[in-house]
Coordinates of C-alpha atoms in Angstrom, one line a residue:
M1 CA 0.0 0.0 0.0
K2 CA 2.9 2.3 0.8
K3 CA 4.4 1.6 -2.6
I4 CA 1.1 2.4 -4.3
R5 CA 0.9 5.7 -2.4
N6 CA 4.4 6.6 -3.4
V7 CA 3.6 5.9 -7.1
M8 CA 0.4 8.0 -6.7
T9 CA 2.4 10.8 -5.2
L10 CA 4.9 10.7 -8.1
L11 CA 2.2 10.7 -10.6
L12 CA 0.4 13.7 -9.0
A13 CA 3.7 15.6 -8.8
A14 CA 4.3 14.9 -12.5
L15 CA 0.8 16.1 -13.4
A16 CA 1.2 19.2 -11.3
L17 CA 4.4 20.0 -13.0
L18 CA 2.8 19.5 -16.4
F19 CA -0.1 21.7 -15.8
T20 CA 1.5 24.5 -13.7
G21 CA 4.7 24.8 -15.7
S22 CA 5.1 27.2 -18.7
Q23 CA 3.8 25.6 -21.9
V24 CA 6.1 26.1 -24.9
F25 CA 4.9 26.3 -28.5
A26 CA 6.8 25.8 -31.7
D27 CA 4.3 26.7 -34.4
T28 CA 4.3 26.9 -38.2
T29 CA 1.6 29.5 -38.6
G30 CA 3.6 32.6 -38.4
T31 CA 3.8 35.3 -41.1
I32 CA 6.0 38.2 -41.9
T33 CA 4.6 41.1 -44.0
V34 CA 6.9 43.6 -45.6
Q35 CA 5.1 47.0 -46.1
N36 CA 6.3 49.7 -48.4
A37 CA 7.8 47.1 -50.7
S38 CA 9.2 48.3 -54.0
K39 CA 7.4 46.9 -57.1
G40 CA 9.6 44.7 -59.2
Q41 CA 12.2 44.1 -56.4
T42 CA 12.9 40.6 -55.0
Y43 CA 12.7 39.8 -51.3
T44 CA 14.5 36.8 -49.8
L45 CA 13.8 35.5 -46.3
Y46 CA 16.5 33.8 -44.2
K47 CA 15.9 32.0 -40.9
L48 CA 18.7 32.5 -38.4
F49 CA 17.4 30.9 -35.3
D50 CA 14.6 28.6 -34.1
A51 CA 12.2 29.9 -31.5
T52 CA 9.7 28.7 -28.9
V53 CA 7.0 30.9 -27.4
G54 CA 6.0 30.5 -23.8
S55 CA 2.4 30.8 -22.7
N56 CA 3.3 34.2 -21.3
G57 CA 4.5 35.4 -24.7
A58 CA 8.2 35.2 -23.9
I59 CA 10.4 34.1 -26.8
A60 CA 13.4 31.8 -26.5
Y61 CA 15.8 31.5 -29.5
T62 CA 18.0 28.5 -30.0
L63 CA 20.6 27.4 -32.6
P64 CA 19.2 25.4 -35.5
S65 CA 20.4 21.8 -35.9
G66 CA 23.9 21.6 -37.3
K67 CA 24.9 25.1 -36.2
S68 CA 27.4 25.9 -33.4
A69 CA 27.9 28.8 -31.0
D70 CA 31.2 29.6 -32.6
Q71 CA 29.4 30.5 -35.9
V72 CA 27.3 33.2 -34.2
S73 CA 29.8 34.5 -31.6
T74 CA 30.5 37.8 -33.4
Y75 CA 26.9 39.0 -33.1
F76 CA 25.2 36.7 -30.5
D77 CA 25.8 35.0 -27.2
V78 CA 24.8 31.4 -26.5
D79 CA 24.3 30.4 -22.8
T80 CA 24.8 26.9 -21.4
A81 CA 21.2 26.1 -22.0
G82 CA 21.5 26.9 -25.7
N83 CA 19.5 30.1 -25.6
V84 CA 20.6 32.8 -28.1
T85 CA 20.7 36.5 -27.3
A86 CA 21.9 39.4 -29.3
K87 CA 25.1 41.1 -28.2
E88 CA 24.6 44.6 -26.7
G89 CA 24.7 47.3 -29.4
L90 CA 24.2 44.8 -32.3
D91 CA 23.6 46.8 -35.6
V92 CA 21.9 44.5 -38.1
S93 CA 22.0 47.2 -40.9
T94 CA 25.8 46.8 -41.6
N95 CA 27.1 45.1 -44.7
A96 CA 29.2 42.8 -42.4
F97 CA 26.1 41.5 -40.7
K98 CA 24.3 41.1 -44.0
T99 CA 27.2 39.0 -45.4
W100 CA 27.3 36.9 -42.2
A101 CA 23.5 36.4 -42.1
E102 CA 23.4 35.3 -45.8
G103 CA 26.1 32.7 -45.1
F104 CA 24.8 31.5 -41.8
G105 CA 21.0 31.6 -42.4
T106 CA 18.8 29.2 -44.3
I107 CA 16.6 30.5 -47.1
V108 CA 13.0 29.9 -46.4
G109 CA 10.8 29.1 -49.4
E110 CA 11.3 30.9 -52.7
P111 CA 12.3 34.6 -53.0
K112 CA 9.3 36.8 -53.8
T113 CA 9.1 39.6 -56.3
A114 CA 6.8 42.4 -55.2
T115 CA 3.8 43.0 -57.4
S116 CA 2.4 45.6 -55.0
N117 CA 3.6 47.6 -52.0
T118 CA 3.2 44.5 -49.7
V119 CA 5.0 41.2 -49.7
T120 CA 4.0 38.4 -47.3
F121 CA 5.8 35.3 -46.2
D122 CA 3.5 32.8 -44.5
N123 CA 3.4 29.3 -43.0
L124 CA 6.6 30.2 -41.0
G125 CA 7.9 28.5 -38.0
F126 CA 8.5 30.8 -35.0
G127 CA 12.0 32.1 -35.4
Y128 CA 14.5 34.9 -35.8
Y129 CA 14.5 36.1 -39.4
F130 CA 16.6 38.2 -41.7
I131 CA 15.1 39.7 -44.9
K132 CA 17.2 41.0 -47.9
S133 CA 15.9 42.9 -50.8
S134 CA 17.4 43.2 -54.3
L135 CA 17.9 46.9 -53.6
G136 CA 21.0 45.6 -51.9
A137 CA 20.4 46.4 -48.3
V138 CA 19.1 44.7 -45.2
I139 CA 15.5 45.4 -44.4
T140 CA 15.3 44.0 -40.8
V141 CA 15.7 41.1 -38.6
D142 CA 12.5 40.0 -36.9
S143 CA 10.6 37.2 -35.2
T144 CA 7.2 35.7 -35.7
N145 CA 5.0 35.6 -32.6
P146 CA 2.9 34.7 -34.5
N147 CA 2.8 37.5 -37.0
A148 CA 5.2 40.4 -37.7
T149 CA 4.9 43.5 -39.9
I150 CA 7.9 45.4 -41.0
N151 CA 8.6 48.4 -43.2
D152 CA 11.1 48.4 -46.1
K153 CA 13.2 51.5 -45.5
N154 CA 15.4 50.9 -48.5
T155 CA 13.1 52.7 -50.9
T156 CA 13.9 56.2 -52.0
A157 CA 11.7 59.2 -52.3
P158 CA 10.6 60.3 -55.8
S159 CA 13.4 61.8 -57.8
I160 CA 13.5 64.4 -60.5
P161 CA 15.2 63.1 -63.7
D162 CA 16.4 66.4 -65.1
G163 CA 17.9 69.6 -63.9
D164 CA 15.0 72.0 -64.2
G165 CA 12.8 70.4 -61.6
G166 CA 10.9 68.2 -64.1
K167 CA 8.5 71.0 -65.0
K168 CA 7.6 71.7 -68.6
I169 CA 4.8 73.5 -70.5
L170 CA 3.0 71.4 -73.2
V171 CA 2.4 73.1 -76.5
G172 CA 0.9 71.0 -79.3
G173 CA 2.1 67.9 -77.6
S174 CA 5.7 69.1 -77.2
A175 CA 7.4 70.1 -74.0
T176 CA 8.9 73.6 -73.8
D177 CA 10.1 76.0 -71.1
T178 CA 8.2 79.1 -72.3
T179 CA 5.0 80.0 -74.2
T180 CA 2.6 82.8 -74.5
A181 CA -1.0 82.8 -73.4
K182 CA -3.9 85.2 -72.8
V183 CA -6.6 85.3 -70.2
G184 CA -9.0 82.4 -70.6
D185 CA -6.5 80.1 -72.4
T186 CA -5.8 76.6 -71.1
V187 CA -2.1 75.9 -70.4
N188 CA -1.1 72.3 -70.0
Y189 CA 1.9 71.4 -67.8
Q190 CA 4.0 68.3 -67.5
I191 CA 5.8 67.3 -64.3
K192 CA 8.3 64.4 -64.6
F193 CA 9.5 62.4 -61.6
T194 CA 10.6 58.9 -60.8
A195 CA 8.3 57.4 -58.2
T196 CA 8.9 54.7 -55.7
N197 CA 6.6 51.6 -55.8
Y198 CA 5.6 52.3 -59.4
V199 CA 6.4 50.3 -62.5
T200 CA 5.2 50.4 -66.2
T201 CA 4.1 47.2 -67.8
A202 CA 3.4 46.3 -71.4
G203 CA -0.3 46.5 -70.7
G204 CA -0.1 49.9 -69.0
A205 CA 0.9 51.4 -65.7
S206 CA 0.6 49.6 -62.4

């Protein structure tokens, strides 16, 4: 009877630990959405670290299978439990970090070419991610918990393609700098600029 009670006690202790401990989730339903994407540019997603999310929302990052602490030591610390944390003052916008992340990370899915000003990567496992655009710069490093939205800051403001501010007067379909007109005449103007997030296709503008 004493043995049975001991077994019962152990079972109850195990159940108490199961139900009162922090639950941890490793999901595959995360998404990352890139806003202010540039049409025609390609976005590539790299996964740097795995992640688990506790019931309280806390995220713990760990090294992927086959990776070692030495490979990340320039930018991240790895404790004895295998948890990964960024070093203080880490700047993910440098070319050096971009080069490292491309070499260390694993490409997730296929690169996506923006057809609008939004690009979404879905069905992602929780993790620490790095996104690169074909504009040649790092967008961000982010995590899914479960969904993240980031802004592409690589795009440039509209630019003027000529030295006179892009402003012309249209006379008979031709652009000119000067013309004459009297009160009541309609004067047509042309303003030229190169816009971000705008492309021309064979079927028209988009």
